[in-house]
CSV table of C-alpha atoms in Angstrom, one decimal:
chain,number,residue,atom,x,y,z
A,1,MET,CA,3.2,-16.8,8.3
A,2,ARG,CA,0.4,-16.7,10.8
A,3,ILE,CA,-2.7,-14.8,9.7
A,4,TYR,CA,-5.3,-13.5,12.0
A,5,LEU,CA,-8.7,-12.5,10.6
A,6,LEU,CA,-10.5,-10.1,12.8
A,7,ARG,CA,-14.1,-9.1,11.9
A,8,HIS,CA,-15.0,-5.6,12.9
A,9,GLY,CA,-17.1,-5.1,16.1
A,10,ILE,CA,-20.8,-4.3,16.3
A,11,ALA,CA,-21.5,-1.2,14.2
A,12,GLU,CA,-24.3,1.3,14.1
A,13,ASP,CA,-27.2,0.9,11.7
A,14,GLY,CA,-26.6,2.2,8.2
A,15,ILE,CA,-29.7,4.3,8.1
A,16,GLY,CA,-29.0,7.6,6.4
A,17,LYS,CA,-25.3,7.1,5.7
A,18,PRO,CA,-23.1,5.0,3.4
A,19,ASP,CA,-22.1,1.6,4.6
A,20,SER,CA,-18.5,2.6,4.5
A,21,GLU,CA,-19.1,5.3,7.1
A,22,ARG,CA,-20.8,3.2,9.8
A,23,ALA,CA,-19.0,3.6,13.2
A,24,LEU,CA,-18.6,1.1,16.0
A,25,THR,CA,-21.2,1.2,18.8
A,26,ALA,CA,-20.2,1.5,22.5
A,27,GLU,CA,-21.1,-2.2,22.9
A,28,GLY,CA,-19.0,-3.1,19.9
A,29,LYS,CA,-16.0,-1.4,21.4
A,30,LYS,CA,-16.5,-3.0,24.8
A,31,LYS,CA,-16.7,-6.5,23.3
A,32,LEU,CA,-13.6,-5.8,21.2
A,33,HIS,CA,-11.6,-4.8,24.3
A,34,GLU,CA,-12.7,-8.1,25.9
A,35,VAL,CA,-11.5,-10.1,22.9
A,36,MET,CA,-8.2,-8.2,22.9
A,37,LYS,CA,-7.7,-8.8,26.6
A,38,THR,CA,-7.9,-12.6,25.9
A,39,LEU,CA,-5.5,-12.3,23.0
A,40,ARG,CA,-3.0,-10.3,25.1
A,41,GLY,CA,-3.0,-13.2,27.5
A,42,ALA,CA,-2.3,-15.5,24.6
A,43,GLU,CA,0.7,-13.2,23.7
A,44,MET,CA,-0.6,-12.4,20.2
A,45,LYS,CA,1.9,-10.0,18.7
A,46,PRO,CA,1.2,-9.0,15.1
A,47,THR,CA,4.1,-7.7,13.0
A,48,LEU,CA,1.7,-6.0,10.6
A,49,VAL,CA,-1.9,-4.8,10.8
A,50,ILE,CA,-3.9,-4.3,7.6
A,51,SER,CA,-7.5,-3.0,7.6
A,52,SER,CA,-10.4,-2.5,5.2
A,53,PRO,CA,-10.9,1.2,4.5
A,54,TYR,CA,-14.4,1.2,6.0
A,55,ARG,CA,-14.7,3.2,9.2
A,56,ARG,CA,-15.9,0.4,11.5
A,57,ALA,CA,-12.9,-1.8,10.4
A,58,GLN,CA,-10.5,1.1,10.9
A,59,GLU,CA,-11.9,1.7,14.4
A,60,THR,CA,-11.6,-2.0,15.2
A,61,ALA,CA,-8.0,-2.0,14.0
A,62,GLN,CA,-7.1,1.0,16.1
A,63,ILE,CA,-8.6,-0.8,19.2
A,64,ALA,CA,-6.6,-4.0,18.4
A,65,MET,CA,-3.4,-2.1,17.9
A,66,ALA,CA,-3.7,-0.1,21.1
A,67,ASP,CA,-4.8,-3.1,23.2
A,68,LEU,CA,-2.1,-5.4,21.8
A,69,GLY,CA,0.7,-2.8,22.1
A,70,TYR,CA,1.3,-2.7,18.3
A,71,GLN,CA,3.8,0.1,17.5
A,72,GLY,CA,3.7,0.0,13.7
A,73,GLN,CA,1.6,1.8,11.2
A,74,LEU,CA,-1.9,0.7,10.1
A,75,GLU,CA,-2.1,-0.3,6.4
A,76,THR,CA,-5.3,0.0,4.5
A,77,CYS,CA,-6.3,-2.4,1.8
A,78,GLY,CA,-9.3,-2.3,-0.6
A,79,ALA,CA,-9.2,-6.1,-1.0
A,80,LEU,CA,-10.6,-6.4,2.6
A,81,THR,CA,-14.0,-4.7,1.9
A,82,PRO,CA,-17.2,-6.8,2.4
A,83,ASP,CA,-17.7,-8.0,-1.1
A,84,SER,CA,-14.1,-8.5,-2.1
A,85,ASN,CA,-12.8,-11.7,-3.5
A,86,PRO,CA,-10.7,-14.0,-1.3
A,87,ARG,CA,-8.2,-14.4,-4.2
A,88,ASP,CA,-7.6,-10.7,-4.2
A,89,ALA,CA,-7.0,-10.7,-0.4
A,90,TRP,CA,-4.6,-13.7,-0.8
A,91,ALA,CA,-2.8,-11.9,-3.6
A,92,GLU,CA,-2.2,-9.0,-1.2
A,93,MET,CA,-1.0,-11.3,1.6
A,94,ARG,CA,1.5,-12.9,-0.8
A,95,THR,CA,3.2,-9.6,-1.1
A,96,LYS,CA,3.7,-9.5,2.7
A,97,LYS,CA,5.2,-13.0,3.0
A,98,ALA,CA,8.3,-11.7,5.0
A,99,GLU,CA,6.0,-10.8,7.9
A,100,GLN,CA,5.6,-13.3,10.8
A,101,GLU,CA,2.1,-12.5,12.1
A,102,VAL,CA,-0.3,-10.4,10.1
A,103,LEU,CA,-3.6,-9.1,11.5
A,104,LEU,CA,-6.3,-8.5,8.9
A,105,VAL,CA,-9.4,-6.5,9.9
A,106,GLY,CA,-12.4,-6.7,7.7
A,107,HIS,CA,-16.0,-7.8,7.1
A,108,GLU,CA,-18.5,-10.5,6.2
A,109,PRO,CA,-19.2,-12.0,3.8
A,110,LEU,CA,-15.5,-11.8,2.8
A,111,PHE,CA,-14.0,-13.3,6.0
A,112,SER,CA,-16.0,-16.5,6.1
A,113,SER,CA,-15.1,-17.2,2.4
A,114,LEU,CA,-11.5,-16.1,3.0
A,115,THR,CA,-11.2,-18.5,5.9
A,116,ALA,CA,-12.4,-21.4,3.7
A,117,PHE,CA,-10.1,-20.3,0.9
A,118,LEU,CA,-7.0,-20.1,3.1
A,119,LEU,CA,-7.8,-23.6,4.5
A,120,ASN,CA,-8.2,-24.9,1.0
A,121,SER,CA,-11.7,-26.1,2.0
A,122,PRO,CA,-14.1,-24.3,-0.4
A,123,SER,CA,-17.2,-26.0,1.1
A,124,LEU,CA,-16.4,-25.0,4.7
A,125,ILE,CA,-19.1,-22.8,6.2
A,126,VAL,CA,-17.9,-20.4,8.9
A,127,ASP,CA,-20.2,-18.4,11.2
A,128,PHE,CA,-17.9,-15.4,11.6
A,129,LYS,CA,-19.2,-13.3,14.4
A,130,LYS,CA,-18.7,-9.6,14.8
A,131,GLY,CA,-15.6,-9.1,16.8
A,132,GLY,CA,-14.6,-12.7,16.2
A,133,ILE,CA,-11.0,-13.7,15.3
A,134,VAL,CA,-9.5,-16.7,13.6
A,135,SER,CA,-5.8,-17.8,13.5
A,136,ILE,CA,-4.4,-19.6,10.5
A,137,ASP,CA,-0.8,-20.8,9.9
A,138,MET,CA,0.1,-20.7,6.2
A,139,MET,CA,2.1,-23.5,4.8
A,140,GLY,CA,3.5,-21.5,1.8
A,141,PHE,CA,2.6,-18.8,-0.7
A,142,THR,CA,1.4,-20.7,-3.8
A,143,ALA,CA,-1.5,-19.4,-5.8
A,144,GLN,CA,-3.8,-21.9,-4.0
A,145,PRO,CA,-3.2,-21.4,-0.2
A,146,HIS,CA,-2.8,-24.3,2.3
A,147,GLY,CA,-3.4,-23.2,5.8
A,148,VAL,CA,-3.9,-24.8,9.2
A,149,LEU,CA,-6.6,-23.6,11.5
A,150,ARG,CA,-5.1,-22.9,14.9
A,151,TRP,CA,-8.1,-21.4,16.7
A,152,TYR,CA,-11.3,-19.3,16.5
A,153,LEU,CA,-12.4,-16.9,19.2
A,154,THR,CA,-15.8,-15.2,19.5
A,155,PRO,CA,-16.6,-12.3,21.8
A,156,LYS,CA,-19.0,-14.6,23.7
A,157,LEU,CA,-16.1,-16.9,24.6
A,158,ALA,CA,-13.8,-14.0,25.6
A,159,SER,CA,-16.3,-12.5,28.0
């Protein structure tokens, strides 16, 4: 299985509203479209898209789905919220092992720690930018994952 981790785009400040209701900004949407354009050129074709329930992640997932031509349904998973545990996200992924390419859309600090967990490198530090995406090939579905980093793309590199 190939797993893509896509951090949500730039979101509005959380002043006066719950964190889960923050929307993407116009700049955040623009940068996401640039990232998706690069990924279309790389022929990225997820067979499943799963997102955090937070608004900014759902909006990011919708942009990715439209720009990549994904025709399936968006799944929502509570194990992809900012303060979730990487083990919980991996447990969810293990239930989807029949999928070839899975796009997960979520947040920090989860995605930097999830990247390290999937690569079986707990001391790895990842500077996971908003709108950034990482690609990891999984070598099985044991309780302790063993993945191979294929690439990491930031919005700055895509523009």
